[in-house]
Tab-separated table of C-alpha atoms in Angstrom:
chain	number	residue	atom	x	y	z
A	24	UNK	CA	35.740	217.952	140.027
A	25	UNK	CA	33.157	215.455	139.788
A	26	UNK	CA	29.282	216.398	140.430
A	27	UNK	CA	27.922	214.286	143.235
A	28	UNK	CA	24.734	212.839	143.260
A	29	UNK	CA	22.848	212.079	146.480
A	30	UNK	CA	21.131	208.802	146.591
A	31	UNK	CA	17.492	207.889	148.220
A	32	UNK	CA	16.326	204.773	149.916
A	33	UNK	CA	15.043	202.182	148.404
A	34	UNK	CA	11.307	202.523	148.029
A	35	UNK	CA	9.276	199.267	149.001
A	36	UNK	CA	6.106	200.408	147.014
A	37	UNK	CA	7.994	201.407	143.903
A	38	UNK	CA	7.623	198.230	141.948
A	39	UNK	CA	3.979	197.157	142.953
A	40	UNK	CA	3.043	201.167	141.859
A	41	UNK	CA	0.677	200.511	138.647
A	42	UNK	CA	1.690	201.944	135.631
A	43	UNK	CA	5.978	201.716	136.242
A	44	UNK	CA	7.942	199.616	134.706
A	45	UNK	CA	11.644	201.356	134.884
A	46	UNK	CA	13.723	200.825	131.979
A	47	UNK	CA	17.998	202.003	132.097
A	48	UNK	CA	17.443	204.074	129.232
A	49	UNK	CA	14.477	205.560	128.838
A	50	UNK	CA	12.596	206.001	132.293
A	51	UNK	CA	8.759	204.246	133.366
A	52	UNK	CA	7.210	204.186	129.716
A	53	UNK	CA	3.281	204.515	130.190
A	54	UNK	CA	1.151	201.517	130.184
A	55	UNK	CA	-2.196	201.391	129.420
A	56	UNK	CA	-4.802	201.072	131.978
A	57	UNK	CA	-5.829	198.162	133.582
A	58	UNK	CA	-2.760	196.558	132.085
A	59	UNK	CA	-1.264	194.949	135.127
A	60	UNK	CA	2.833	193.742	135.054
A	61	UNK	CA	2.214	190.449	135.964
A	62	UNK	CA	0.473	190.389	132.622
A	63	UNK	CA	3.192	190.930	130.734
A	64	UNK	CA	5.756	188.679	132.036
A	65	UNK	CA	7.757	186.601	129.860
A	66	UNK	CA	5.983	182.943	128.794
A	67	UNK	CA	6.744	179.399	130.706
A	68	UNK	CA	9.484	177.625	129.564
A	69	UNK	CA	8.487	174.993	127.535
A	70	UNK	CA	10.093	171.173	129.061
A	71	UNK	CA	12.642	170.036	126.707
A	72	UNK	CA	12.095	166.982	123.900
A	73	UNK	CA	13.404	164.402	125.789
A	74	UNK	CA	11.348	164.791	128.608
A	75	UNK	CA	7.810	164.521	126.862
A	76	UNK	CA	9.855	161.378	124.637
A	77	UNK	CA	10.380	159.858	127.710
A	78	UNK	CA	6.728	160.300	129.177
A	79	UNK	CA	5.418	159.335	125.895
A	80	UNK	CA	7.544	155.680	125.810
A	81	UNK	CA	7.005	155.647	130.174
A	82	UNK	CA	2.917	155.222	129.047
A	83	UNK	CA	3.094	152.703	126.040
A	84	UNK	CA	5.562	150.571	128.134
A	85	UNK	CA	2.829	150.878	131.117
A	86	UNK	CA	0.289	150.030	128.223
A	87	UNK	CA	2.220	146.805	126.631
A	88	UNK	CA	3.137	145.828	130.340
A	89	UNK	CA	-1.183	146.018	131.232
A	90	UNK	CA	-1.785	144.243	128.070
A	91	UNK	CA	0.938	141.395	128.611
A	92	UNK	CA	-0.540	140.768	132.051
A	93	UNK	CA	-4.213	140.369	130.526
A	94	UNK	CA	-2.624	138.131	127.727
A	95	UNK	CA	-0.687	135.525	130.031
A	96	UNK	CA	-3.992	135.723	132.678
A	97	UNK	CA	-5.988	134.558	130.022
A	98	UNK	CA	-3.876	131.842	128.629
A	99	UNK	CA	-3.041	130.482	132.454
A	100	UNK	CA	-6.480	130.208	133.379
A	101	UNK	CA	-6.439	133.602	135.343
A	102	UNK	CA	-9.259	135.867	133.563
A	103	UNK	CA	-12.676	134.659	133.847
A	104	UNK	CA	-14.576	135.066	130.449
A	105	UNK	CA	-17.689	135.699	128.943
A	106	UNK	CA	-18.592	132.688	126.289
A	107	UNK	CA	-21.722	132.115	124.182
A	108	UNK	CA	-24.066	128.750	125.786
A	109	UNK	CA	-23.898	127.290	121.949
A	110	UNK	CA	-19.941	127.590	121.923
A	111	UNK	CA	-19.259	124.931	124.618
A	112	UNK	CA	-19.377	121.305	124.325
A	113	UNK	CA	-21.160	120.096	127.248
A	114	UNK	CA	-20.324	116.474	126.288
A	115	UNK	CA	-16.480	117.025	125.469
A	116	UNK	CA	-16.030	114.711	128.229
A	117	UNK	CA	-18.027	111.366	129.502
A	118	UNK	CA	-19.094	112.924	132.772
A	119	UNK	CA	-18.691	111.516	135.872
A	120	UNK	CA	-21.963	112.178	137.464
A	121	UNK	CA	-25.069	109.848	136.897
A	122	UNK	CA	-27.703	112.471	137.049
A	123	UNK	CA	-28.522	115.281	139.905
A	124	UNK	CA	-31.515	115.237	141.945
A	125	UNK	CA	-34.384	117.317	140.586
A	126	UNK	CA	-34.586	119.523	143.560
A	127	UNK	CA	-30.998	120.194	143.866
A	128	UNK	CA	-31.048	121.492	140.082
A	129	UNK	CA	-34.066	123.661	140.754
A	130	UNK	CA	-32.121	125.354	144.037
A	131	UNK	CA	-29.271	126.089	141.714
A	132	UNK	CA	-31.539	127.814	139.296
A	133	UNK	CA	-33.393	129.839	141.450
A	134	UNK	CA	-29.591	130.961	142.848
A	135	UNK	CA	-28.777	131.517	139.393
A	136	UNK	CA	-32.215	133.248	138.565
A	137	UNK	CA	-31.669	135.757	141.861
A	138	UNK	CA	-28.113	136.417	142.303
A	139	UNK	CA	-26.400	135.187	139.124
A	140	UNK	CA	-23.440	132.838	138.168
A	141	UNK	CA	-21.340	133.398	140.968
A	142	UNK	CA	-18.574	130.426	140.175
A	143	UNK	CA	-17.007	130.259	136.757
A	144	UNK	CA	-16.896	126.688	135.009
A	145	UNK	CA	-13.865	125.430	133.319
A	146	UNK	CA	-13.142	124.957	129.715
A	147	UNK	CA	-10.981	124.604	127.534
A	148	UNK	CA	-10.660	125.783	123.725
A	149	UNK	CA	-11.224	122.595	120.889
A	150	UNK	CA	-10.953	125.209	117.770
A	151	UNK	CA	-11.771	128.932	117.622
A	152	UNK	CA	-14.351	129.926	119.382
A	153	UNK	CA	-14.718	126.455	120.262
A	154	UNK	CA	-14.900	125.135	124.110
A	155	UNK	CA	-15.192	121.508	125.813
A	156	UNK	CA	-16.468	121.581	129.065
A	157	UNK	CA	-14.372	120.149	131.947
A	158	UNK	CA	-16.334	121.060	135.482
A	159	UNK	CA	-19.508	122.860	135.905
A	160	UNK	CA	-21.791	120.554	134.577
A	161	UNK	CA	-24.356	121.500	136.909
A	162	UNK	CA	-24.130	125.544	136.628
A	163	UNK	CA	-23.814	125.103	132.552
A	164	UNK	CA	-27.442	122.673	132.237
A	165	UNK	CA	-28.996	125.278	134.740
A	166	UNK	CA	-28.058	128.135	132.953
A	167	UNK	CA	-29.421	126.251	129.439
A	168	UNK	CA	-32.563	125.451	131.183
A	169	UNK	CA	-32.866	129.186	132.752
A	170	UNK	CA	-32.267	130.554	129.000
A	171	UNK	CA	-35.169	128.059	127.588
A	172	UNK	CA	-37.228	129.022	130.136
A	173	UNK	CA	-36.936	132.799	130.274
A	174	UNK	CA	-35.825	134.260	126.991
A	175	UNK	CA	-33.718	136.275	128.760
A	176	UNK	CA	-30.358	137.724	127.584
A	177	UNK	CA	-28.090	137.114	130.581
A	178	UNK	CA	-28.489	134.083	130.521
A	179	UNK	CA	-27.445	133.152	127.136
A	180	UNK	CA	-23.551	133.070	128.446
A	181	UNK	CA	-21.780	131.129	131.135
A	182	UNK	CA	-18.543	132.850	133.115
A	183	UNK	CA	-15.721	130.406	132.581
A	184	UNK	CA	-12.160	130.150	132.754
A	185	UNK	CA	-10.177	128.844	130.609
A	186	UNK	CA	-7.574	125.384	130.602
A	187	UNK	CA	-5.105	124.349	128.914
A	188	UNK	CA	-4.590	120.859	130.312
A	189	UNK	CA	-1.515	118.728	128.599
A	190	UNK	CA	-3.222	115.488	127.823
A	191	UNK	CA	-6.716	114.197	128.169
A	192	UNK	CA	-5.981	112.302	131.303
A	193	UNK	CA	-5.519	116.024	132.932
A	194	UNK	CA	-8.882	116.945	131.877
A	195	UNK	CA	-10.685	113.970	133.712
A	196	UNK	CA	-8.561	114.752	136.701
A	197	UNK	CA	-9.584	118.263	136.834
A	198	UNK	CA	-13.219	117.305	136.075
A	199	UNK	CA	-12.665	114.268	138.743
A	200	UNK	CA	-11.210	116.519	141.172
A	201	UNK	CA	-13.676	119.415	141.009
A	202	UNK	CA	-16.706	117.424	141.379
A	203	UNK	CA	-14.881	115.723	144.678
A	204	UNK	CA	-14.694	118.503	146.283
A	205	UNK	CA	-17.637	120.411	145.706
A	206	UNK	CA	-20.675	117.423	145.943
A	207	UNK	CA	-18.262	114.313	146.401
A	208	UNK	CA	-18.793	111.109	144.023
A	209	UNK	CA	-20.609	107.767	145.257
A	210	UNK	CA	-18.102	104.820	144.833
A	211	UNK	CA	-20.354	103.509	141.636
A	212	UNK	CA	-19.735	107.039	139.754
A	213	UNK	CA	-15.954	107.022	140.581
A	214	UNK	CA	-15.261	103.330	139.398
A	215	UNK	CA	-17.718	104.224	136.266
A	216	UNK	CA	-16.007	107.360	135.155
A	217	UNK	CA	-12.387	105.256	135.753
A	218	UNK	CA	-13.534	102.474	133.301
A	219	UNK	CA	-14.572	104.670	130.616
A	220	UNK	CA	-11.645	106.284	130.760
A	221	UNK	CA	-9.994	103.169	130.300
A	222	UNK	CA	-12.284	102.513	127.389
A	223	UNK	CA	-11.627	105.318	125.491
A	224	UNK	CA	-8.257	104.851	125.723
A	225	UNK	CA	-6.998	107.789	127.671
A	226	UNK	CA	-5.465	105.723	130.147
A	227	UNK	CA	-3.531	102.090	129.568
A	228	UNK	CA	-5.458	100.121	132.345
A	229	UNK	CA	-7.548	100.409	135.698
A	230	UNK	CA	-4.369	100.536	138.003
A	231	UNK	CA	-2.724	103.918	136.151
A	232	UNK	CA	-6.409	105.207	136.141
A	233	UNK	CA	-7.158	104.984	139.625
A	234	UNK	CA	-3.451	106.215	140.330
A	235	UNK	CA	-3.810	109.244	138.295
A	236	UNK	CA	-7.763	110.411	138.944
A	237	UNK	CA	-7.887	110.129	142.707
A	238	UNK	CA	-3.748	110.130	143.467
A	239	UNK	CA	-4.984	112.291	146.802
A	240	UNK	CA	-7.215	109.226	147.668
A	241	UNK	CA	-5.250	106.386	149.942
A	242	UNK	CA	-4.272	103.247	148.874
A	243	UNK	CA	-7.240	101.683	150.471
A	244	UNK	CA	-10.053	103.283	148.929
A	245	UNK	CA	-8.677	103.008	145.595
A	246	UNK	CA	-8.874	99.506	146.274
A	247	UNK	CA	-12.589	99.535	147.352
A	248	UNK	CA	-12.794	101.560	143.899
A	249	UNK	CA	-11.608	99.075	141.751
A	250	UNK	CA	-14.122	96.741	143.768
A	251	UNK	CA	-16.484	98.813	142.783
A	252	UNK	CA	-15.174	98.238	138.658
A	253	UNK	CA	-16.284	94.739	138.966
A	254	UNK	CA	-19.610	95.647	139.863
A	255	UNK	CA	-19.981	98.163	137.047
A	256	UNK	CA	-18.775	96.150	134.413
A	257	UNK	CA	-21.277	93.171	134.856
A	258	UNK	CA	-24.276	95.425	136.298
A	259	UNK	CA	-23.957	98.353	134.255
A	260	UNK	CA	-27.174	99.345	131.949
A	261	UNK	CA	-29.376	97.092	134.330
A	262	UNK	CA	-29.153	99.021	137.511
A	263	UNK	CA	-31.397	102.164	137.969
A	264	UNK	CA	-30.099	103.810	140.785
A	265	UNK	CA	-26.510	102.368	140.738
A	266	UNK	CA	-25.436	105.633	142.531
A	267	UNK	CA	-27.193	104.529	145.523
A	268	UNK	CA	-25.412	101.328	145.969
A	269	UNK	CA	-23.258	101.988	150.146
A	270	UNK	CA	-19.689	101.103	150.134
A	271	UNK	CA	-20.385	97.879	152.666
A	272	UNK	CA	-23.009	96.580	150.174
A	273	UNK	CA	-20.929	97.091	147.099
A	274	UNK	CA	-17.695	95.461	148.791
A	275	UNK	CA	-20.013	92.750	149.403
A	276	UNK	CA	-21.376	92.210	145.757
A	277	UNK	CA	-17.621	92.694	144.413
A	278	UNK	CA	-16.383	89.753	146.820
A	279	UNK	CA	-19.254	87.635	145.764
A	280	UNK	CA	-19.082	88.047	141.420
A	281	UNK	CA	-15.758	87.036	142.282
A	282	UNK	CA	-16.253	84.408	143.840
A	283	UNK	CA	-19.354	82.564	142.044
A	284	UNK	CA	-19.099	82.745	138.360
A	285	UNK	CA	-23.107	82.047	138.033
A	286	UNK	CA	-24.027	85.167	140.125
A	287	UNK	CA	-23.433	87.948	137.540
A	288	UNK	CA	-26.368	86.077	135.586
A	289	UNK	CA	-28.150	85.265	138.359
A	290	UNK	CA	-28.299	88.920	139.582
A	291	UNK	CA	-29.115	89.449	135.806
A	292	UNK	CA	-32.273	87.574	135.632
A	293	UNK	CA	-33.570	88.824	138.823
A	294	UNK	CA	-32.881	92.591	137.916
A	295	UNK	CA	-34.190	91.760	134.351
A	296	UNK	CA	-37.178	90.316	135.813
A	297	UNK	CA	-38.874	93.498	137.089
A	298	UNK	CA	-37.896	97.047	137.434
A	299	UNK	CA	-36.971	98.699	140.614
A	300	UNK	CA	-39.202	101.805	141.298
A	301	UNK	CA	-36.946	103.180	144.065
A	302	UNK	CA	-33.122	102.791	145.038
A	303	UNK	CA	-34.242	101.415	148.513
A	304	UNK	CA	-36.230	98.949	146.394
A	305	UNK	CA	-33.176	98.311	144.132
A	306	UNK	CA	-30.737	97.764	147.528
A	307	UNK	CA	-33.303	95.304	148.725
A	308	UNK	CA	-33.402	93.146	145.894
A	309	UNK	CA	-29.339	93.079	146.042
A	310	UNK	CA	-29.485	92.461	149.098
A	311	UNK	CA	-31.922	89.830	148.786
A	312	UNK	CA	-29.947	88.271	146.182
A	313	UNK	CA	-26.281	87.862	148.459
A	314	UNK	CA	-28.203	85.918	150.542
A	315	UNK	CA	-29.115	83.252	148.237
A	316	UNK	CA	-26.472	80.256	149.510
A	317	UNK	CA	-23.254	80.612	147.050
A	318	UNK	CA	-22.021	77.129	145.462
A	319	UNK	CA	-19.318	75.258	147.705
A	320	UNK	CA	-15.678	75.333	146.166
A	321	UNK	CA	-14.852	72.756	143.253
A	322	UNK	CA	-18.739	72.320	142.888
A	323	UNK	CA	-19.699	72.052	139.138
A	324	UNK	CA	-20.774	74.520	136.815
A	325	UNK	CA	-23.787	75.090	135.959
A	326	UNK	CA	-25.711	75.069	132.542
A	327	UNK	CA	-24.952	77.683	130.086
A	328	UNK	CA	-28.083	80.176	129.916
A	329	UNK	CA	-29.513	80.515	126.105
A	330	UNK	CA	-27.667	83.118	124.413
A	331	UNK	CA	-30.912	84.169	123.537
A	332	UNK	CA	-32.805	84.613	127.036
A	333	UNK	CA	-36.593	84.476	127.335
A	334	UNK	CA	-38.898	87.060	126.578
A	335	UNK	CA	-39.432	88.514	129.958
A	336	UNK	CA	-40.023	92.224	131.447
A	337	UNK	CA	-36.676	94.495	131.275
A	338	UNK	CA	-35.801	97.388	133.223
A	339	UNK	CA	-36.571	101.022	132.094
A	340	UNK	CA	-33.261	102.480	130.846
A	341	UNK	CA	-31.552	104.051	133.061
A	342	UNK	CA	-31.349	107.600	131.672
A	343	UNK	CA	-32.981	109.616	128.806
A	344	UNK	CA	-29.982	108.604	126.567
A	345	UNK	CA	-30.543	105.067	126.769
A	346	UNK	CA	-32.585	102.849	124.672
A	347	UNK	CA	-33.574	98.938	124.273
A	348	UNK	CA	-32.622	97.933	120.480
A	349	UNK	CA	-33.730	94.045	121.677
A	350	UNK	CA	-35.246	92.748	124.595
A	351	UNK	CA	-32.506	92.894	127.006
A	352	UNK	CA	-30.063	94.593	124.809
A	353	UNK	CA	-29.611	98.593	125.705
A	354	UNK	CA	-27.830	101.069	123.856
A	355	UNK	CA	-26.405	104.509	124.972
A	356	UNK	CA	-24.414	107.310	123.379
A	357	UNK	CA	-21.943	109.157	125.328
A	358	UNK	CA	-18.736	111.559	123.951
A	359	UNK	CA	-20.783	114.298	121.997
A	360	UNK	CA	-21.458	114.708	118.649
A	361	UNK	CA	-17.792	115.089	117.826
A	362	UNK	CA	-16.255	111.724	119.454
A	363	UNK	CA	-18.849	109.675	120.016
A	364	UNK	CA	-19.263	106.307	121.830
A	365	UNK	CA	-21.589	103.373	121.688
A	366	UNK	CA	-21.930	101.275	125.139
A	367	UNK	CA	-23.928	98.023	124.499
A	368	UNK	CA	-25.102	96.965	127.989
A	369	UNK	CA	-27.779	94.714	129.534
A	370	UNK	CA	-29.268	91.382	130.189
A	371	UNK	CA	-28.800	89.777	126.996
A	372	UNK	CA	-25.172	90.735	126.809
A	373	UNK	CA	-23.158	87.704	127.554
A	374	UNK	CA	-20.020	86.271	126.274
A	375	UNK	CA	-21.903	84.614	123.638
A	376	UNK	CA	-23.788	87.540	122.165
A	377	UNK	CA	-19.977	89.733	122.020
A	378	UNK	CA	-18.582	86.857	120.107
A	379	UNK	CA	-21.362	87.586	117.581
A	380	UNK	CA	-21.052	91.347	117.980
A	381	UNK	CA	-16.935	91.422	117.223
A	382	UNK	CA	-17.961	88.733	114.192
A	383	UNK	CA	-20.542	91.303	112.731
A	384	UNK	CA	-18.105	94.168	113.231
A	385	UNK	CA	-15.358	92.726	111.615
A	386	UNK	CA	-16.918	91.421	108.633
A	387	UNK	CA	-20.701	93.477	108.356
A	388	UNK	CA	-20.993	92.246	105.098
């Protein structure tokens, strides 16, 4: 017969007891002291290869996908940069602005000086490390003049973002259209800006540059624009402060060189004669001078003036750029150094002194 064995309860405390660890075979071995049984419990188990391959590609497809996003940013214009004064052209463009006012330029670099660039121009990249300015004339002189005057590093780069516009006409429009919104261009500036436009060829005539530089403008002011063409084109070089010129006055002016052929020299000679000192000065003496009785219709012409006019006082040029080469003959350079342009303008440039201009060029020798 079979020996019974009688069989305890379970003990509670048996397994927390220090010093047991109960094999099948061979009873609670001794363990040494201090040695606790949590100590000796078997290792983690490790995660299997695929999961750390899969982490691993999960992090460089996170770091391709970061780097893809900075990449397309900075080609659409997205990421604002850092760029060296000396790498951008300021000039890339002819601007569209006559000049600032001396005190607005010194508000803008004491903003600069205190709180820093706080609106990014626009560029956009001519070779490596090579930039033409678009918009921010303003913020790029004042942070040139701020770096002249100062010495200091942080001003020695401009925050910009960078363009990539398809042709040249979508350059002037961006320049055209920043500049509207932020100060707003007298009539004088816009028709300027669309004639040398014309000039150098980026667009085909005055009616597809109007159309495509102010295409939010209505029908009606690009009209008093091109108005405002006609008055450039025979004043330009002999006003000082064409800027200042209202739209009723200009309108006025426009009507009147079309109707009177004599005027444009007429206004010449009087401009020529003595230099305004002030635009209200200047706007009186235009004034002044469409009040002078126009001929009746079918009335003949008058005498040709000299092609060589009389030695008389000439007006200062109108900006540093500018200078007299003969008495009533000024010459300015616009473009940069990379495309530059000549513009002949003045008194003394009539029909007759062109004719011997085109001459010269065509055969200097």
């Amino acid at each position: 017969m079979a020996k019974r064995r009688r069989l305890t309860p379970a003990q509670s405390d048996y397994l927390g007891a220090p010093g047991v660890l109960e094999t099948k075979a061979w009873g609670a071995p001794p363990v040494r002291p201090g040695l606790e049984a949590s100590a000796i419990a078997p290792p983690p188990i490790a995660p299997p290869p695929i999961a750390q391959v899969a982490g691993e590609a999960s992090a460089v497809a996170a770091l391709a996908e970061v780097s893809g996003a900075l990449a397309a940013a900075r080609a659409e214009g997205r990421l604002v940069q850092r760029l060296a004064l000396d790498a951008v052209e300021i000039d890339y463009l002819v601007r569209d602005r006559l000049g600032i006012d001396a005190e607005e330029m010194a508000a803008l670099m004491e903003s600069i000086r205190l709180h820093g660039q706080r609106t990014p121009i626009e560029v956009t990249e001519t070779a490596p490390g090579r930039y033409g300015l678009i918009s921010g004339w303003r913020r790029l002189t004042a942070l040139r003049q701020l770096a002249e005057e100062t010495g200091e590093a942080r001003f020695d780069t401009v925050l910009a973002l960078l363009r990539r516009p398809e042709t040249a006409g979508a350059a002037y429009v961006a320049m055209v259209e920043e500049n509207e919104i932020r100060l707003g261009l007298s009539y004088y500036e816009r028709a300027r800006i669309t004639g040398r436009a014309v000039e150098q060829g980026v667009f085909a005539d005055d009616r597809s540059a109007l159309q495509a530089l102010f295409a939010a403008a209505s029908r009606a002011k690009r009209s008093k624009i091109g108005s405002f063409l006609r008055i450039w084109r025979a004043l330009d070089g002999s006003l000082r402060f064409p800027a200042a010129i209202p739209e009723r006055l200009g309108l006025a002016l426009a009507a009147r060189l079309d109707a009177d052929p004599d005027f444009p020299g007429q206004l010449l000679r009087d401009l020529g004669a003595r230099s305004a000192a002030t635009a209200e000065e200047e706007l009186a003496r235009l004034a002044a001078a469409l009040e002078a009785p126009a001929p009746p219709p079918g009335a003949a012409p008058r005498p040709v003036a000299s092609p060589t006019p009389d030695p008389v006082p000439r007006p200062a040029p109108p900006d540093p750029g500018t200078r007299e080469i003969r008495p009533g003959v000024f010459l300015r350079v616009e473009g940069g150094f990379t495309r530059p342009v000549l513009i002949v303008a003045g008194p003394a440039v009539d029909p007759a002194f062109r004719e011997r201009l085109e001459a010269w060029l065509a055969n200097p020798d």
